[in-house]
Short mmCIF file of C-alpha atoms in Angstrom, two decimals:
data_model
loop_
_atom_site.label_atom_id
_atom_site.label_comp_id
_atom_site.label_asym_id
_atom_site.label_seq_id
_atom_site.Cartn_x
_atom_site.Cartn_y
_atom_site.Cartn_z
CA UNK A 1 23.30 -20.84 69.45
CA UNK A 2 26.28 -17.96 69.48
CA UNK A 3 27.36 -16.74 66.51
CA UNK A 4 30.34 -14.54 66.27
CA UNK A 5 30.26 -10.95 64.33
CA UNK A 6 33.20 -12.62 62.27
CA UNK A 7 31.31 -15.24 61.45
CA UNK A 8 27.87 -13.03 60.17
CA UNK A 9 30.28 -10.63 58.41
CA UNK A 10 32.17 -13.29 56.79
CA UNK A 11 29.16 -13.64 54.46
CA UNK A 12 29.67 -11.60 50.91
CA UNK A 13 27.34 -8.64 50.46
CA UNK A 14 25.57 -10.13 47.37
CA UNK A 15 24.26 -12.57 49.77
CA UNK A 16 23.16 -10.19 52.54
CA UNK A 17 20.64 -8.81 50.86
CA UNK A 18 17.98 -11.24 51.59
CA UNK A 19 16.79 -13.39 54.09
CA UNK A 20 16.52 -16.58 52.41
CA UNK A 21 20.53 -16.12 51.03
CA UNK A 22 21.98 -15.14 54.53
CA UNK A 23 20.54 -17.81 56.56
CA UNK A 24 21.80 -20.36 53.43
CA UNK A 25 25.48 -18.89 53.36
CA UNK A 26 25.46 -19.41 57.27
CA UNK A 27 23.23 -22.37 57.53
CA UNK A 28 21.25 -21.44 60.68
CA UNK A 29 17.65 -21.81 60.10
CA UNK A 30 14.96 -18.50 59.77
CA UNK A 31 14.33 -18.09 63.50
CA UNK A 32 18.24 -17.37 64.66
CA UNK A 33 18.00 -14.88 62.18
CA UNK A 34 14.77 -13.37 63.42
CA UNK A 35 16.34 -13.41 67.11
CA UNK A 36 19.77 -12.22 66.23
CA UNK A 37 17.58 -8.89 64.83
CA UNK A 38 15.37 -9.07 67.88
CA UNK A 39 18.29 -8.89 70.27
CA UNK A 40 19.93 -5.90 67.74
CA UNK A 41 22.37 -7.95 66.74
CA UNK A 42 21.26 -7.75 62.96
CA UNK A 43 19.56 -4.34 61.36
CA UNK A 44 18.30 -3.72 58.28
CA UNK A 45 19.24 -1.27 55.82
CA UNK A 46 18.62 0.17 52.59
CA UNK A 47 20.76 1.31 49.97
CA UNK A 48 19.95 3.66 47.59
CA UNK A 49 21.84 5.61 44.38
CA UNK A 50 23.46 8.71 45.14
CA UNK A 51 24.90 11.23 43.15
CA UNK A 52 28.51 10.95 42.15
CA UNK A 53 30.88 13.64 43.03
CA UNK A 54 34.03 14.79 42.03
CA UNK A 55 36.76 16.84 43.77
CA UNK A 56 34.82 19.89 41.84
CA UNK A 57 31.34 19.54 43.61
CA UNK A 58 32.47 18.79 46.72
CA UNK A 59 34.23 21.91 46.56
CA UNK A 60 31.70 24.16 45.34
CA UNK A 61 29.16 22.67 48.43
CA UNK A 62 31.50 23.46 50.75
CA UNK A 63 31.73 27.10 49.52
CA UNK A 64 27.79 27.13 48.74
CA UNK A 65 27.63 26.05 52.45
CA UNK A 66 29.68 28.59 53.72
CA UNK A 67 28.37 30.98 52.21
CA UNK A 68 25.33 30.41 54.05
CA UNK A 69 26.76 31.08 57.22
CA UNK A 70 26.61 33.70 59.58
CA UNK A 71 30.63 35.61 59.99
CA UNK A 72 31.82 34.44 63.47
CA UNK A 73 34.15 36.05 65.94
CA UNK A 74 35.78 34.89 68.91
CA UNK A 75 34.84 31.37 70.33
CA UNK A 76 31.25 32.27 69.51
CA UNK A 77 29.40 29.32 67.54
CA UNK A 78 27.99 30.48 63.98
CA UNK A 79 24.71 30.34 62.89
CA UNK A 80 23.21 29.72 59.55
CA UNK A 81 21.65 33.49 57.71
CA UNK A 82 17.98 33.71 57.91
CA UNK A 83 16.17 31.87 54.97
CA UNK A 84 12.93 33.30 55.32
CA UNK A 85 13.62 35.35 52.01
CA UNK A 86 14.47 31.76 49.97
CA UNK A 87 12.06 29.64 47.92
CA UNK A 88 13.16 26.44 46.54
CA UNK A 89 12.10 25.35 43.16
CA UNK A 90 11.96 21.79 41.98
CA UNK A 91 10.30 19.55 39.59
CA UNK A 92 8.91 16.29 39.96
CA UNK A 93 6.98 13.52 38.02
CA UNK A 94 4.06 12.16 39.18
CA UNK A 95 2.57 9.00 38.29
CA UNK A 96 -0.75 7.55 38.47
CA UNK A 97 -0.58 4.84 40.78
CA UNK A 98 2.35 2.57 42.07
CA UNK A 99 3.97 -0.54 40.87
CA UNK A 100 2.84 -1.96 44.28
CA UNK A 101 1.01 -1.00 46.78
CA UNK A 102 0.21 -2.89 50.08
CA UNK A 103 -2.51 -3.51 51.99
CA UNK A 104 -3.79 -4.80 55.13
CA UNK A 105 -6.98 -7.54 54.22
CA UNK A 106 -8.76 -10.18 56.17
CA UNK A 107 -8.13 -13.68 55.53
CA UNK A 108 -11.14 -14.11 53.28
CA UNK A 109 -10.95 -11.08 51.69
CA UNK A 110 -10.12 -11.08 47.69
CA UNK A 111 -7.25 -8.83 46.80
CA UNK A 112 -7.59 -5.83 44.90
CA UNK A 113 -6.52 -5.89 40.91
CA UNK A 114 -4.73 -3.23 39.03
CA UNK A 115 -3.81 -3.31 36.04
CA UNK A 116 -2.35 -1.30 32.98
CA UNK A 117 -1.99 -1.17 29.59
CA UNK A 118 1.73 -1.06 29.05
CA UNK A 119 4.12 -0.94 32.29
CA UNK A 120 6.30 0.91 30.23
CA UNK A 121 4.10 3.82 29.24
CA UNK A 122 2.52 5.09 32.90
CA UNK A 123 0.61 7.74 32.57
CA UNK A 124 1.86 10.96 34.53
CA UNK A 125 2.98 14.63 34.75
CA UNK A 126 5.33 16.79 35.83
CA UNK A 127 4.52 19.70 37.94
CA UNK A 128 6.33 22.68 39.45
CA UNK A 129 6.52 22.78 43.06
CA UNK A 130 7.82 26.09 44.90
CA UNK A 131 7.97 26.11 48.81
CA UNK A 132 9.43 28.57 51.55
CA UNK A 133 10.21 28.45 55.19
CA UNK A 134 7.31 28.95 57.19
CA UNK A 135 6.87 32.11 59.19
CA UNK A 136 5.63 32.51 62.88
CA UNK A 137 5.05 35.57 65.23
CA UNK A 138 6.02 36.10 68.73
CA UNK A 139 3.39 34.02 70.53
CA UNK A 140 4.34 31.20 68.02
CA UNK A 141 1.20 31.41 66.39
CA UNK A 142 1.70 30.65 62.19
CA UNK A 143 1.56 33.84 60.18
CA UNK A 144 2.33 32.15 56.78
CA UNK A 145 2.52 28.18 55.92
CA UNK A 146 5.66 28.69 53.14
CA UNK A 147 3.43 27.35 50.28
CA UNK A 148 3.09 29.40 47.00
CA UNK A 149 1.58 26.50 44.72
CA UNK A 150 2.47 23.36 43.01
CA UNK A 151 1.93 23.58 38.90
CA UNK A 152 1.30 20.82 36.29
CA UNK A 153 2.55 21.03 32.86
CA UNK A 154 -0.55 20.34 31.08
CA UNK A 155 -2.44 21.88 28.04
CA UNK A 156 -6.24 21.67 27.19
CA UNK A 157 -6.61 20.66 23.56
CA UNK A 158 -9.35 18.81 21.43
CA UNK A 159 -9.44 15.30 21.07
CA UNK A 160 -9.22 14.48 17.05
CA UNK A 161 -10.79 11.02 18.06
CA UNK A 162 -13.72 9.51 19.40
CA UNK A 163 -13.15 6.77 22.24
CA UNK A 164 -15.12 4.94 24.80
CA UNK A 165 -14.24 7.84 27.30
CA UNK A 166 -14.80 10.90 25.57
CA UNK A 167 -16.95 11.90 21.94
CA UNK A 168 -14.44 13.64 19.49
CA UNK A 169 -13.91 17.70 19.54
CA UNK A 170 -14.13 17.54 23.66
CA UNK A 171 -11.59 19.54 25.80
CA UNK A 172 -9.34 16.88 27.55
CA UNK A 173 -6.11 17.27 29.30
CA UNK A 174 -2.95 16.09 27.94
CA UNK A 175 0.09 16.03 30.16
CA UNK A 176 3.25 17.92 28.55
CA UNK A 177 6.14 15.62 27.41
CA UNK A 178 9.08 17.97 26.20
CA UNK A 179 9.80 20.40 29.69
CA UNK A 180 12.28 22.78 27.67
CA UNK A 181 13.65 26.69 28.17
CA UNK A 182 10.38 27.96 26.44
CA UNK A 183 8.00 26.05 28.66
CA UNK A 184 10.02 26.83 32.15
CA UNK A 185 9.89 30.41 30.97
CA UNK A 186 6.15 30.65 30.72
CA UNK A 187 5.18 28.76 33.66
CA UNK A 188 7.30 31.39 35.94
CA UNK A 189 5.69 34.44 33.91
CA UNK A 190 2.35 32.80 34.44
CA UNK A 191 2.00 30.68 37.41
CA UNK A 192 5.36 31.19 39.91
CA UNK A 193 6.00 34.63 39.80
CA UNK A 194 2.39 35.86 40.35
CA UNK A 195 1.77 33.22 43.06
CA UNK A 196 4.72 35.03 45.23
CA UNK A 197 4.02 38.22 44.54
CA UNK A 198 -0.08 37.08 46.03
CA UNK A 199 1.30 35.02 48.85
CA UNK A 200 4.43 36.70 49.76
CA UNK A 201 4.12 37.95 53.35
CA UNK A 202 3.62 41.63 54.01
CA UNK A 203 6.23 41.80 57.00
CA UNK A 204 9.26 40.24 54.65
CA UNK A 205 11.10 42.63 52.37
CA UNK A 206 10.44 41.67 48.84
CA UNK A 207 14.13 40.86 47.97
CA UNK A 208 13.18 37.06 47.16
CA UNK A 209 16.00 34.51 46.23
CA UNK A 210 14.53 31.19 43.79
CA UNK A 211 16.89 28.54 44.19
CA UNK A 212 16.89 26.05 41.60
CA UNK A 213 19.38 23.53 40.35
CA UNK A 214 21.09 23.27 37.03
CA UNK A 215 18.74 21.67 34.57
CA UNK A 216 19.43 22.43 31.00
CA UNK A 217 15.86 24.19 30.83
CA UNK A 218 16.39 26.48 33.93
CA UNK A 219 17.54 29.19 31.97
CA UNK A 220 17.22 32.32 33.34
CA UNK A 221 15.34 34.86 30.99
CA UNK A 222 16.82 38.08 30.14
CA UNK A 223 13.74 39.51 28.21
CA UNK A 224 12.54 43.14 28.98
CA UNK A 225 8.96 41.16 30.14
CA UNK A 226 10.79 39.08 32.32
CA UNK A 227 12.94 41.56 33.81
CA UNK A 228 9.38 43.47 34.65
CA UNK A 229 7.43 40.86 36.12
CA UNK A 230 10.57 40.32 39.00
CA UNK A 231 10.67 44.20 39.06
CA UNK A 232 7.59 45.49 39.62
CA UNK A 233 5.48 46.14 42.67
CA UNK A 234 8.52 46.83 44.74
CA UNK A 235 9.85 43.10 44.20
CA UNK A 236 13.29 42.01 42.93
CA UNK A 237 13.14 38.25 42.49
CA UNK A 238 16.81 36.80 42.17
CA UNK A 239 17.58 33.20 40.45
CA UNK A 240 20.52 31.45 41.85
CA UNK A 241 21.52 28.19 40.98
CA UNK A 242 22.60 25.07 44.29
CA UNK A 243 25.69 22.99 43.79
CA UNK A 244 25.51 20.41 40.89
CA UNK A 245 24.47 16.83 41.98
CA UNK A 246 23.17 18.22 45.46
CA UNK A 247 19.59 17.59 45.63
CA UNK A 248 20.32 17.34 49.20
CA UNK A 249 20.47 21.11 49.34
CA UNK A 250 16.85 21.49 48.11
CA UNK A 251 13.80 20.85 50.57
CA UNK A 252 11.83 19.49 48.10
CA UNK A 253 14.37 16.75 47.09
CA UNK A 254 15.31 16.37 50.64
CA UNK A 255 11.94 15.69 51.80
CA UNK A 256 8.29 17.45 50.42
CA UNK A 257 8.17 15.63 47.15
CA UNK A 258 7.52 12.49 49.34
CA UNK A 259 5.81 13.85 51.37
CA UNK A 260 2.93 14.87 48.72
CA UNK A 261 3.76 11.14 46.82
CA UNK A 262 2.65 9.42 49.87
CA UNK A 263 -0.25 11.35 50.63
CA UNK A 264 -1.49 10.79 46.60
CA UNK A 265 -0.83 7.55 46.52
CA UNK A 266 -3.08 6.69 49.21
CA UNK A 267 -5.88 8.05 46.54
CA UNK A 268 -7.02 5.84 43.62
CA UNK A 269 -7.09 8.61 40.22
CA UNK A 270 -8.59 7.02 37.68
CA UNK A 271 -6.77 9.75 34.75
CA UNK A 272 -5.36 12.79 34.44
CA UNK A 273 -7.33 14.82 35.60
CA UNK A 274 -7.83 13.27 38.82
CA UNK A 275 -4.37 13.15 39.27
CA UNK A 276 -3.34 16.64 39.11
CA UNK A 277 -6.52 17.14 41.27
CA UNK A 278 -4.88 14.33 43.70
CA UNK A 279 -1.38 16.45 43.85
CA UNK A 280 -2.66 19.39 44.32
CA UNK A 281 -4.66 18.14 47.13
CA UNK A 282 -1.66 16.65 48.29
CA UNK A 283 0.02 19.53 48.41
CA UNK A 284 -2.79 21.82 50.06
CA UNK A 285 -3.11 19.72 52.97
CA UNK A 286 0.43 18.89 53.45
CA UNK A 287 1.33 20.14 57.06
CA UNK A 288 3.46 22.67 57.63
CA UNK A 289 4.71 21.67 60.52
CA UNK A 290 6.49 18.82 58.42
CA UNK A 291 7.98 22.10 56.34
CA UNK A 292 9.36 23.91 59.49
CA UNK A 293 10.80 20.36 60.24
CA UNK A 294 12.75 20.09 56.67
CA UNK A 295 14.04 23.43 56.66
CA UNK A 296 15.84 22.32 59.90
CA UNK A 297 16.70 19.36 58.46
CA UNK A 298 18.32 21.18 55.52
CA UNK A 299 20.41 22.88 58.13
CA UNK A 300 21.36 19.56 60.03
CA UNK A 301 22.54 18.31 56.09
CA UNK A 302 24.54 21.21 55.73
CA UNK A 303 26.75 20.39 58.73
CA UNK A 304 27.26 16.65 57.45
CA UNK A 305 28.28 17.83 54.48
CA UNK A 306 31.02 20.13 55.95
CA UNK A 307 32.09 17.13 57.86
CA UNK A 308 32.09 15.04 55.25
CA UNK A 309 34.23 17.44 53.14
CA UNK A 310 31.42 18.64 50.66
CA UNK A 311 30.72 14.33 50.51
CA UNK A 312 27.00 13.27 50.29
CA UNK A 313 28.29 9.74 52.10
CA UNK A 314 26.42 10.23 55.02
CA UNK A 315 22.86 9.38 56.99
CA UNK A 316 20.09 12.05 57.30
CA UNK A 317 19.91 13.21 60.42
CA UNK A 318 17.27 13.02 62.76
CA UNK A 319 17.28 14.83 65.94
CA UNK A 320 13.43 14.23 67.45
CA UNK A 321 12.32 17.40 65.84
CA UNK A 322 8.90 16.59 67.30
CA UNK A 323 9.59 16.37 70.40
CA UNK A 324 12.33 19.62 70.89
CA UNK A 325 8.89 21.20 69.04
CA UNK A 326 7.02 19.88 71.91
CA UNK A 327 9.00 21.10 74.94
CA UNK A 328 9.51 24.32 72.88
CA UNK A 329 13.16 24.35 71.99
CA UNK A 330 13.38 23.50 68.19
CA UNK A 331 15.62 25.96 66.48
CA UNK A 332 14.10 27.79 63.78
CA UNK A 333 17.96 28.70 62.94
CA UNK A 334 20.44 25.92 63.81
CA UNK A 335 23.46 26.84 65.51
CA UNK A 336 27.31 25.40 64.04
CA UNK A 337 29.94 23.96 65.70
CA UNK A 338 32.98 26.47 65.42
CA UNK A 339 35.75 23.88 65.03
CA UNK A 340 33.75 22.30 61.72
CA UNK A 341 33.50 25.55 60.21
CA UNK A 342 37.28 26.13 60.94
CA UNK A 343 38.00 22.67 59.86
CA UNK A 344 36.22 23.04 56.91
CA UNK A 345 37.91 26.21 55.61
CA UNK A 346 41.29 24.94 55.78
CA UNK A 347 40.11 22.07 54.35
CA UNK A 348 39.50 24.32 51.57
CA UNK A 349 42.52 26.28 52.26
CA UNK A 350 44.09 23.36 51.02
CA UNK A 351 42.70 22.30 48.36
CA UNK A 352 43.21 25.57 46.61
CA UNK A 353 46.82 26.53 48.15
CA UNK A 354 49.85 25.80 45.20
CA UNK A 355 52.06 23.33 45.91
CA UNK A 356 54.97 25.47 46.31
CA UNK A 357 53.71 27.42 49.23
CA UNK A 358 53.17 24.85 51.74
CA UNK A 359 51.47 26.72 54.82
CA UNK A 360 51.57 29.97 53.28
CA UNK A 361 48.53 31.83 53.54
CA UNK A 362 45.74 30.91 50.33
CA UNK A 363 44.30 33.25 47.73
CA UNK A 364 42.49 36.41 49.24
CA UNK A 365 39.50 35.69 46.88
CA UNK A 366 38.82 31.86 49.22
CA UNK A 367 39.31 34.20 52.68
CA UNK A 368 36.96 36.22 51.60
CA UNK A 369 34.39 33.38 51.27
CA UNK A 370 35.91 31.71 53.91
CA UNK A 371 35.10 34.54 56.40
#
């Protein structure tokens, strides 16, 4: 039976988006279906929320993103600047276990039962996750993995009650609900800041760059013991903030955080504790050869975004990472196309140039970013 692509996209979106309502607006039984997809005549996709953007974000990621690249003379492709000097600071809840999980039984085989007391009310907990690019010597053999530490925001207390878990006046850990300006602020005096300054490697200069994104609570703090702890031992730790709506431009949006979910969930923590014993786990043996591979990634986003004129409406991109890692030429820096960055910048050029000027020549303040 031949079915026309008019025909299959003649069928309303609403009832594309499962089996049972495609083959009944078309009415064709389950197997053309199943042989239309064989023969790659149907594929499958999956739709998720992004951020929305107006004309002012897609702006300031084209700047961010140019601002990231190497100046560029003659017909000589850019590159992106090194990174090596960036971490990238995120936050993330965790949960304790899945809506649904799947699992592969024998026929006679009794399924497993979960359950919980309110689906509303998980238990979880945030943590702090910071993360650089990896670094490698000359022989290509790993001199530091990029991980600093992942952080819950928990507290120790006493437990005012008795229960069938624990007697009353027992330590137990209680996950923290309210993430504000006070609690960021003590976590990086406490936790983040003294993790770099252990980990950060010795043949890096210790100008380090923390990019975060604009959450009310990241708030840089302008105390005199702030301003120490980023000061001393020869280290001057910068904050800058990514583009608004762009978790694209952060590794750990754009790929670590589930990285470490999957690897948890495929544990069974039975409370908190085990959970933040799970993630950090998670975290420790996450590979960093998977971190190398985002980093490049990040790059590979950047140039869709240029394309897409600072617009997030477009597919990660995969370019068999593995297997340029394998025959040893995976870029560690990724190299630009000339004609997007040029394309890009006038793009810019005109968004910013007055109407009255047509093709005069823009404001020096966007050359000087543009160069």
């Amino acid at each position: 039976m031949e079915i026309s692509d008019e025909i299959l996209q003649s069928v309303p979106l609403h009832l594309r988006q499962t089996e049972m309502s495609y083959v009944g607006a078309l009415k064709i039984s389950h197997s053309t279906v199943h042989n239309l997809k064989r023969r790659g005549r149907l594929r499958t996709h999956t739709a998720c929320n992004k951020p929305a953007l107006s004309s002012d974000h897609k702006v300031a990621r084209l700047r961010w993103i140019l601002s990231h690249i190497n100046p560029f003379t003659g017909n000589q492709d850019p590159t992106f600047v090194d990174m090596r000097n960036v971490i990238h600071y995120d936050e993330k809840w965790f949960y304790l276990n899945p809506d649904k999980r799947r699992f592969y039984l024998l026929p006679s085989e009794e399924g497993p039962y979960m359950a919980v007391q309110s689906r509303r009310f998980k238990l979880k907990a945030m943590f702090m996750a910071i993360i650089g690019m990896p670094l490698y010597g000359i022989d290509g053999e790993m001199l530091h993995d990029g991980k600093y530490g992942i952080f819950p925001f928990t507290v120790q207390q006493l437990a005012q009650k008795s229960s069938k878990k624990r007697p009353r006046g027992i330590l137990e850990t209680k996950a923290l609900q309210n993430i504000n300006r006070e609690v960021i602020r003590l976590m990086l005096l406490t936790k983040v800041i003294p993790a770099i300054k252990s980990k950060w490697p010795e043949s890096l200069a210790k100008d380090v760059v923390i990019q975060w994104d604009n959450a009310r609570p990241h708030q840089v703090p302008r105390d005199a013991e702030f301003i120490e702890a980023t000061t001393t031992n020869g280290f001057n730790i910068q904050f800058i903030f990514q583009p608004a709506q762009s978790p694209d431009l952060n590794v750990l949006d754009l790929g670590l955080f589930r990285s470490i979910q999957s690897l948890q969930y495929q544990f069974f923590p039975k409370d908190l504790d085990e959970l933040v014993q799970k993630v950090k786990d998670s975290y420790d043996t996450f590979d960093p050869e998977v971190n190398k591979y985002i980093w490049v990634t990040l790059q590979n986003c950047m140039i869709k975004i240029l394309k897409a004129k600072g617009g997030n409406k477009y597919k990660i991109p995969h370019m068999n990472k593995k297997k340029l890692e394998n025959i040893g030429i995976l870029p560690e820096i990724v190299v630009v196309q000339k004609e997007v960055v040029v394309e890009a910048v006038e793009y810019l050029n005109t968004m910013f140039r007055p109407a009255n000027q047509g093709n005069e020549e823009v404001t020096e303040e966007l050359e000087v970013d543009a160069d």
